[in-house]
Every structure is written in structure tokens, then in C-alpha cells.
GROMACS .gro file of C-alpha atoms in nm:
model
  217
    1UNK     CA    1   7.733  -0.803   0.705
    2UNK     CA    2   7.562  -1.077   0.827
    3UNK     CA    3   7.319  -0.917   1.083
    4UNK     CA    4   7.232  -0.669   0.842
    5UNK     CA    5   7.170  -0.908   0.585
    6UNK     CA    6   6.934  -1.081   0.816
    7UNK     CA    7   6.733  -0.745   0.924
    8UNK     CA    8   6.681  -0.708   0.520
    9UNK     CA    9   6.530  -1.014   0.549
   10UNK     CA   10   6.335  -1.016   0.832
   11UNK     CA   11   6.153  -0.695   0.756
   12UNK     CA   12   5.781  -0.736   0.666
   13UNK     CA   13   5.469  -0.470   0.576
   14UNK     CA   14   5.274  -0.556   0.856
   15UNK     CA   15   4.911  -0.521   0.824
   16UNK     CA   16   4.803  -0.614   1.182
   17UNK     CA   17   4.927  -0.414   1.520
   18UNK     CA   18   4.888  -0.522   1.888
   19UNK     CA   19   4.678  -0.228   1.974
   20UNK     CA   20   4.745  -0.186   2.333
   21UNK     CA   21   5.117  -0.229   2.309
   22UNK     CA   22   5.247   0.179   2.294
   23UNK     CA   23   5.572   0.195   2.157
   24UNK     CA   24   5.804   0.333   2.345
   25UNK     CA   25   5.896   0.730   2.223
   26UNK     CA   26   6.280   0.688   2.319
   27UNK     CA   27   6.261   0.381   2.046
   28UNK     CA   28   6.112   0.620   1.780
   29UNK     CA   29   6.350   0.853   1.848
   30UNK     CA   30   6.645   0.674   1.796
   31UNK     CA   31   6.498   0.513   1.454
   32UNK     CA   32   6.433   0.842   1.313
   33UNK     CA   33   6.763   0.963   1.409
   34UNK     CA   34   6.929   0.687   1.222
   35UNK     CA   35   6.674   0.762   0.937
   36UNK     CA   36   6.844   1.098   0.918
   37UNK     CA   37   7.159   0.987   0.826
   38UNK     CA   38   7.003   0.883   0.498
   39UNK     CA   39   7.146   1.031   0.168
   40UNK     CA   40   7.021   1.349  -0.024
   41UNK     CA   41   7.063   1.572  -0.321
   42UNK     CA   42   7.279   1.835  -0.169
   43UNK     CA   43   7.154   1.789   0.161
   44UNK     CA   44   6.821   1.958   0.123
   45UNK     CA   45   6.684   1.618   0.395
   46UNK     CA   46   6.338   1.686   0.177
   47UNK     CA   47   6.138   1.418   0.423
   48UNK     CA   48   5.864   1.573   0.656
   49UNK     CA   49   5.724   1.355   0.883
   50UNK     CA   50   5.400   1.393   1.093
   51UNK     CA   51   5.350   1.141   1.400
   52UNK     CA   52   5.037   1.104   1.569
   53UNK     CA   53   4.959   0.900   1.899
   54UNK     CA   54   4.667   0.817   2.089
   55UNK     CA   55   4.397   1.056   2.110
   56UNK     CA   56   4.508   1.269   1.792
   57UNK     CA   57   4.575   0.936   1.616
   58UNK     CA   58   4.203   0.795   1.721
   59UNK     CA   59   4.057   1.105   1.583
   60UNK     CA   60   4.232   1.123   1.216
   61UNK     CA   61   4.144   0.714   1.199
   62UNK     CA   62   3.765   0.846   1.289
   63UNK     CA   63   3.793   1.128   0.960
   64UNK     CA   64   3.977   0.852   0.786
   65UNK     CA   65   3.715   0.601   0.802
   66UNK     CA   66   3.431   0.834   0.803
   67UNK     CA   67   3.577   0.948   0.458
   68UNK     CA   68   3.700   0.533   0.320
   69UNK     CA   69   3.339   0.388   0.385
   70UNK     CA   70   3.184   0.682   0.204
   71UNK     CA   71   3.329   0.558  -0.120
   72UNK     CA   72   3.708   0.376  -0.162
   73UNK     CA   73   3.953   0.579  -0.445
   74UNK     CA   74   3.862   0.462  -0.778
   75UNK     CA   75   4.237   0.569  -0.866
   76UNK     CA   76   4.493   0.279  -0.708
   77UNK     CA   77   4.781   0.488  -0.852
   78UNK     CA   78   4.924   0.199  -1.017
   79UNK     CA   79   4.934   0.198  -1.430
   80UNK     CA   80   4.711  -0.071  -1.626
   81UNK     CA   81   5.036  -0.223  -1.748
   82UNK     CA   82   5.121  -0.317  -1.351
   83UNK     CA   83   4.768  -0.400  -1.219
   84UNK     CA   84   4.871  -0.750  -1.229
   85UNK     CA   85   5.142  -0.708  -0.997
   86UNK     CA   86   4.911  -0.538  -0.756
   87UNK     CA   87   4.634  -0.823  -0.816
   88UNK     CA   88   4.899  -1.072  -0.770
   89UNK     CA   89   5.051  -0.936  -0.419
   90UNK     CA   90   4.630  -0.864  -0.343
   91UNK     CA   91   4.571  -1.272  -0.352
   92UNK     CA   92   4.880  -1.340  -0.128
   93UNK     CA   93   4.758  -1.116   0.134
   94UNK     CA   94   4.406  -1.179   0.118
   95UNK     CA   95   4.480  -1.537   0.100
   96UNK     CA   96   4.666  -1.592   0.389
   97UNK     CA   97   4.411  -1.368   0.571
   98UNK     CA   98   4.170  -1.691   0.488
   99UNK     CA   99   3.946  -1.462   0.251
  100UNK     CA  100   3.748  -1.620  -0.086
  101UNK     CA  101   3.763  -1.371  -0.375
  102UNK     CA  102   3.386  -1.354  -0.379
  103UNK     CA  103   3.361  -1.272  -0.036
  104UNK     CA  104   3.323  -0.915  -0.114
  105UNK     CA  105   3.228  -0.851   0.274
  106UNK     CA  106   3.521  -0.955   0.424
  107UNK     CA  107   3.762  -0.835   0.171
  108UNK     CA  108   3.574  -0.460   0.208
  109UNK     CA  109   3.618  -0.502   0.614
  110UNK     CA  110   3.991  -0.593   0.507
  111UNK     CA  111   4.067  -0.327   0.304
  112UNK     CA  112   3.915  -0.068   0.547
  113UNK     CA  113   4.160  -0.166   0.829
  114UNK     CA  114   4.429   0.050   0.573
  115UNK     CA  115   4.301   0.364   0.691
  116UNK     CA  116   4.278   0.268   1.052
  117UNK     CA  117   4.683   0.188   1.034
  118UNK     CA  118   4.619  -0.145   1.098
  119UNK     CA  119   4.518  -0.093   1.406
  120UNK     CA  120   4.894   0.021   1.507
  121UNK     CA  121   4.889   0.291   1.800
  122UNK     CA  122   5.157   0.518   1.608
  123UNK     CA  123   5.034   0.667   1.263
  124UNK     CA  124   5.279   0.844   1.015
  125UNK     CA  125   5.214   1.102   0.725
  126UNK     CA  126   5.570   1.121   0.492
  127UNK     CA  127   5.558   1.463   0.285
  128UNK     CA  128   5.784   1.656   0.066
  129UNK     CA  129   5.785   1.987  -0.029
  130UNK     CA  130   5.589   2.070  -0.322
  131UNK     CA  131   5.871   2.274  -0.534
  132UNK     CA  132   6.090   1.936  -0.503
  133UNK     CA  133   6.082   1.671  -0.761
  134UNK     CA  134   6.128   1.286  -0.813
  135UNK     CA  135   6.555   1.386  -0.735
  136UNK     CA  136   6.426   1.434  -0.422
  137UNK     CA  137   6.191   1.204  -0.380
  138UNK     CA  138   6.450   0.945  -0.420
  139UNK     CA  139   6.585   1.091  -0.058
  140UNK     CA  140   6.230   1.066   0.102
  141UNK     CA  141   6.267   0.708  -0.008
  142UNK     CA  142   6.626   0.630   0.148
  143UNK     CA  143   6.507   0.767   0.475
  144UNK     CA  144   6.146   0.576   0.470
  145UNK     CA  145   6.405   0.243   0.446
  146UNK     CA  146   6.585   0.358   0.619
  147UNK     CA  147   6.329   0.411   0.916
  148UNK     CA  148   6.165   0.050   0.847
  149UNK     CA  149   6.501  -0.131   0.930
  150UNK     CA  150   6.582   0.068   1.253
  151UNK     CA  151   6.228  -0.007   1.369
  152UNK     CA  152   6.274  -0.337   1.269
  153UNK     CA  153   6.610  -0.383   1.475
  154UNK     CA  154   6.416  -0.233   1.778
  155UNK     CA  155   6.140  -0.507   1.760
  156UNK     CA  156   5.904  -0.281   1.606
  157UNK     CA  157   5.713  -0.373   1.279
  158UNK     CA  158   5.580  -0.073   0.985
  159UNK     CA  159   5.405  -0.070   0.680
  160UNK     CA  160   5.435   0.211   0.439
  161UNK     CA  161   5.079   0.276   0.303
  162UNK     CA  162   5.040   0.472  -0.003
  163UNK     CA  163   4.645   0.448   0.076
  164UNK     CA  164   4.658   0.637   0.372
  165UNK     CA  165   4.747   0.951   0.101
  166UNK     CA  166   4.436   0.880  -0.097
  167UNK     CA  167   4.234   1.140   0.113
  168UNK     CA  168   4.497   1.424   0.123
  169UNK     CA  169   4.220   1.685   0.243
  170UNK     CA  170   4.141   1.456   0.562
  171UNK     CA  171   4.493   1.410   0.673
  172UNK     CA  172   4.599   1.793   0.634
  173UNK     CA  173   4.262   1.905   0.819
  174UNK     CA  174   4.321   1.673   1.114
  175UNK     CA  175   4.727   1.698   1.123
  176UNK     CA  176   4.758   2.053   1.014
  177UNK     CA  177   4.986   1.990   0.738
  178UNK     CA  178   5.075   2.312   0.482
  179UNK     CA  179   5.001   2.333   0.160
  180UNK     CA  180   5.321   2.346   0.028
  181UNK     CA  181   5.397   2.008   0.121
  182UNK     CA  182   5.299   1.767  -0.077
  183UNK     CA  183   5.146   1.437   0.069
  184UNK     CA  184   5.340   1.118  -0.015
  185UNK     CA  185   5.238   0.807   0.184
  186UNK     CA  186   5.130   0.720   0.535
  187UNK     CA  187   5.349   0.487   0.786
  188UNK     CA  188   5.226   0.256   1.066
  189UNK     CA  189   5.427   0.202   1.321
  190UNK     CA  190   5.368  -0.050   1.634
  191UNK     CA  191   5.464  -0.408   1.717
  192UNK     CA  192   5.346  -0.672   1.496
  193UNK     CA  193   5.074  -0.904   1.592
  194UNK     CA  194   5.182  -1.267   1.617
  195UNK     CA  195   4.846  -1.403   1.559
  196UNK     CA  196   4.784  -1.217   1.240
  197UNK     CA  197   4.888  -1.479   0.953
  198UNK     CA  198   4.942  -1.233   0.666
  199UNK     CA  199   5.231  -1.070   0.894
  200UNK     CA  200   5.425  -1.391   0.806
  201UNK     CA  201   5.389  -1.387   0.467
  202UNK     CA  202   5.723  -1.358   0.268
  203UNK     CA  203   5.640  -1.177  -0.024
  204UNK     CA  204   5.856  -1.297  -0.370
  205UNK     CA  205   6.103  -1.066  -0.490
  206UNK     CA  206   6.223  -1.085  -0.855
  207UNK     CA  207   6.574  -1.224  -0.915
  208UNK     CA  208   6.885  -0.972  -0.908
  209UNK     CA  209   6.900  -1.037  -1.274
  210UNK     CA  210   6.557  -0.936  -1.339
  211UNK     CA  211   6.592  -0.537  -1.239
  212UNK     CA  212   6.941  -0.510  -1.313
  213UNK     CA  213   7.150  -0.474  -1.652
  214UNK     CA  214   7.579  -0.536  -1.597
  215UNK     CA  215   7.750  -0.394  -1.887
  216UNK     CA  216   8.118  -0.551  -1.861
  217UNK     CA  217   8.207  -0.471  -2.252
   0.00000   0.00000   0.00000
């Protein structure tokens, strides 16, 4: 109870990789394997996973970039009514990264590194077929954490990046992905770098109370 407790805890979105440090396949393996294990409607395991590694990985971060600096989304898939969630969590990160508000340079440069993985040498793609619904994407979910927490007990660090989805047509030209599946997020995979300050950030999480109703009478 304890240790896992303390994984929960220790598990960060890390937003800077060591570059040159591959991860080792066998410890990818054995994550995913545990990932499996998560839950599903009737079994139907609806997560599809593509994995891409050095020179297949450079290439989609080339397309990626090639297609961010062109022009960011203007959609950040988050409703008006929760934009100041995302503008909160946006001045923790960018503030322990050290950059101003106005320093719309910088935060640009910042917020390109997304579709580079962060620099991480392992790049996910998490899809789902397209006949499934949100049932199932509930499953897709249960394995992502699923994933994060055995790479975190292997020394690994990830960040699940609903960004990298933002240019669907890039990722299924360079990856090959099918039509019928339906792009969900990205995943970076690699081992944190220790230098990076925003990869010790602790992020606030909302009290138990806060999310949750108990109905007793």
C-alpha cells in the first residue's frame, strides 16, 4: 500500500527528456504488459498504441514541427468554462521554466518543444477504434495510467500530450495509422531530465471532497 501510494505520488508530466539516454526496449515491454492488465468493457482492450524510436521518431518530430510553426491549433479542446484551469496550470509551468508572460518568444519556443516530445527519444500515438465510444474510452484511459506508473516504477518519466493529436493528418501519414482508428493523444516516453525545473513541479490537485459526492442516507 505504501509503495504504491508513493509511485502515485511521485509520478510527474515531464516536459523535458535526456535525449541521448535510449530507453531500454525490455523496460517498455514489461510496462506495456502490465498496462494490459488494465480493465475494459467486455474485454474489447480498445487501446492501440504506435511507438516510434530514433530515425522514424526524428522524422514524424520533423512533419510535426514543420506543420506547429506553420500556424499552432486555434482549438485547445478545452471548453470556455475550463480555460482558467488550463491558464492556471499554463503559469505554473511556464513559471518555473523562468518565462515572463510577455515574453511571447520564449513561451512560442516553449510551446513548440510539445510536438518534438520533449525532446524524449521514445514517441507514442494512443488510438481507439472509431466505432467505440466514451465506454471505451474510459479503458484507453485505465491502460494510459496504467502505463505512466509502470514507467514510473522502472525509472522512466511520460507525459501524455493531447497536442501531439492536434495534427491527426501528420501523425497517420508518417506512422501509417488507419482510418478507422481514431487519434486520441500522443505519449513521451524517456528518462526525465534533472536539470529541467518544471519536471519538479508538483502540480495541486483538488481535495477528495471536491470531485466526489458520499451519499450515506
Amino acid at each position: 500500500m505504501t509503495e504504491f501510494g508513493a509511485l502515485v505520488r511521485e509520478r510527474r508530466s515531464v516536459r523535458m527528456f535526456l535525449r541521448d539516454k535510449p530507453v531500454p526496449r525490455e523496460l517498455l515491454d514489461e510496462a506495456l504488459a502490465l498496462a494490459m492488465r488494465a480493465p475494459s468493457n467486455s474485454n474489447i482492450q480498445p487501446w492501440r498504441v504506435f511507438i516510434t524510436s530514433g530515425a522514424r521518431r526524428d522524422r514524424l518530430v520533423a512533419a510535426l514541427l514543420e506543420a506547429a510553426s506553420a500556424g499552432f491549433p486555434e482549438s485547445t479542446g478545452v471548453p470556455e468554462s475550463f480555460l482558467p484551469l488550463r491558464r492556471e496550470l499554463g503559469a505554473l509551468v511556464y513559471g518555473a521554466m523562468g518565462i515572463a508572460r510577455s515574453d511571447t518568444e520564449a513561451r512560442r519556443q516553449a510551446r513548440l518543444r510539445n510536438w518534438e516530445f520533449f525532446g524524449a527519444p521514445v514517441g507514442g500515438v494512443v488510438c481507439m477504434h472509431r466505432d467505440l465510444g466514451l465506454v471505451d474510452s474510459l479503458g484507453v484511459g485505465m491502460f494510459l495510467q496504467t502505463l505512466v506508473l509502470a514507467l514510473t516504477e522502472r525509472g522512466l518519466g511520460a507525459c501524455v500530450q493531447v497536442s501531439i493529436a492536434e495534427y491527426p493528418e501528420v501523425l497517420r501519414a508518417q506512422l501509417e495509422i488507419p482510418d478507422e482508428l481514431t487519434i486520441l493523444c500522443g505519449l513521451s516516453i524517456g528518462y526525465p531530465d534533472p536539470a529541467f525545473p518544471a519536471n519538479g513541479l508538483a502540480v495541486p490537485r483538488n481535495p477528495v471532497e471536491a470531485n466526489v459526492v458520499f451519499l450515506e442516507r
